[in-house]
Amino acid sequence: MNTKTEVLTDLEMSSIIQEARWRVIDTVAASKAGHIGGPMSAMDVLVSLYFKHMRIDPNNPRNPERDRFILSKGHCAIGLYTVLALRGYFPVEELATFDHGNSRLQGHPDMLLTPGVDASTGSLGQGLSSGAGMALGAKKLGKDFHTWVMLGDGELGEGMVWETVLSAPRFGLDNLTAIVDVNGLQQYGWPAGPRDRFDRSEPVGHVDLEAVFTGFGWNTISINGHDLKEISDALTFAQSFRGVSGKPTAIISNTTKGFGVSFTSGTYKWHNGIATEEQLRTAREELGQKMESVK
Amino acid sequence: MSTKAQRQVWGETLSELSELDERILVLDGDLATSTRADIIAESHPEKFIQVGIAEQNIVGMAFGLSTLGYRPWLSSFGVFFTNRALDQVRMLVSQTKAPVRIAAAYSGLLNGSSGKTHQDIEDFAIMRAMPNMTVIAPADATEARAAIKWVADYDGPVYIRFARDAVQDVFDEDYVFAPHKPVVLRHGTDLTVVSTGVQTSRVAQALDSLEQEGITAKHIHVPMLKPLDDQELLQELRSAPLIVTVEEHSVLGGLGGLVCELTAGSEEPARVTRLGLADHWSESAPNEFLLDKYGLSPAKVAEHIKATLKSRK
């Protein structure tokens, strides 16, 4: 599984990431529905997982030995779909059906419909628990795969997240990694204070997340979620603990909502949105979309 | 009186099935000594997972485990799954068709005087509204055992009620559980009574006493409220001069609602009266007090039937 793309250079990875960001904004504009900010902030990590770190088999999406990935912040579905398409789970052209009737690409990830989606999500706060179940199942069955769960910082407001944060270390789930995409904004949130990075207050700006996860018994690492080397090091770190540390790992991935395009970056106003023709031209230009496909 | 409560039967049957069925797991929300999941925890510790007091996390982890081939049973009071963890049941179990088994312990009204916070009198209404969900309410220990064995081999989401306390037996050991089917327990001509769960046992006692007074009723037990063989139930209800539904549940959306939905759409609309909790919460009290106050004791059911028959004449 997954030997073809392990040798991608950072330049090649960056190219895929740029294309993926472009396809997110383009697809959402064409479908006239969908989220922008969250998929854009998470994209560097998503591509790093699917093109470099995860043990996967796009030709056999249900391979029992595969790594699992759960997009707990399910409203960012178009980001996941874009990466799955570019990775070969289904044709890139199918992205055009996103949010249309009879599509395999629903507004939120549906494991019964979309190849490569390991768990249904959409109602926030549930993905980490689903991942803990998968990781516990792997332990019980003696399977050596890794379960990755991506959460949003706004999503940390859901109480169920903390039920799992509390219990996962008890089960010794060192095969489970939570990646919190701390993009600093949620849909609307609170007015920005003097210490906030963006145009609204950070959902967990007042919280030392690293200390919190460490306090609950997790391995914890904070990174710049737009720096490919830091991402790669963190994902490698998490993988190296599997079967060794006895603790789950939390990666606090500090990012910018809407990253990659000037007008979507760092503003709550692009939590979701439909780009105009002019904005699409700007985005295409800023994301360097002559689009040299790396395959 | 039966010697065993359904919760006891659940613990014992799962323990027995675990000998051969590697898919069984039990996820507990720290109520094992109440739900009797402690039986399997003692006999098969490797099958027992103490998740802690976190029902939403129980549902999430059970879903995750089910994706690896497990068929997890959930152990807590039913009310916490149908209410507190409802969103998790909805997205991770019902919408994904995951083979997660919600073992609703301390079902209905009688839960050891715990009162309205713990009484699950709206579970049928909630679970019936969930697409893909199978909803079961066994009448006694024998049917509970048979239903558990059926569920073990069923590949989909299940909600199944288990009463806290033993009831008088309805079925003998030869009983065969027929999924989806209504069960006719007795024939009679004055009216037709439809019941479900352990309330069926109390209805049977009520009908025994009415027979002494010359009133004969047809008694239909509905162990599986969903999916149900609607046509067969309608057929059994045909020509009923009066239908009375009885359930340890709110009169809204449960068995009574089901029967009204069916008969309203049939060519032979019938008069239906529904016995159960009226649209209000209950209280903490011993079983006999609650059954009497809320009209579900054998004597109160018989009284209601007599009064209803009289008012028709």
mmCIF file of C-alpha atoms in Angstrom, chain B residues 90 94 123-133 135 226 253:
data_model
loop_
_atom_site.group_PDB
_atom_site.id
_atom_site.type_symbol
_atom_site.label_atom_id
_atom_site.label_comp_id
_atom_site.label_asym_id
_atom_site.label_seq_id
_atom_site.Cartn_x
_atom_site.Cartn_y
_atom_site.Cartn_z
ATOM 1 C CA ARG B 90 -28.883 9.177 14.859
ATOM 2 C CA SER B 94 -29.104 4.862 12.356
ATOM 3 C CA ASP B 123 -38.266 5.762 23.682
ATOM 4 C CA PHE B 124 -40.647 4.036 21.261
ATOM 5 C CA ALA B 125 -41.655 7.378 19.769
ATOM 6 C CA ILE B 126 -38.026 8.417 19.337
ATOM 7 C CA MET B 127 -36.655 5.125 18.064
ATOM 8 C CA ARG B 128 -39.591 4.412 15.754
ATOM 9 C CA ALA B 129 -38.793 7.683 14.000
ATOM 10 C CA MET B 130 -35.225 6.529 13.239
ATOM 11 C CA PRO B 131 -34.865 5.049 9.760
ATOM 12 C CA ASN B 132 -32.989 1.697 9.737
ATOM 13 C CA MET B 133 -33.674 1.063 13.422
ATOM 14 C CA VAL B 135 -37.194 -1.667 17.832
ATOM 15 C CA LYS B 226 -40.240 -1.898 13.815
ATOM 16 C CA GLY B 253 -45.937 7.996 19.268
#
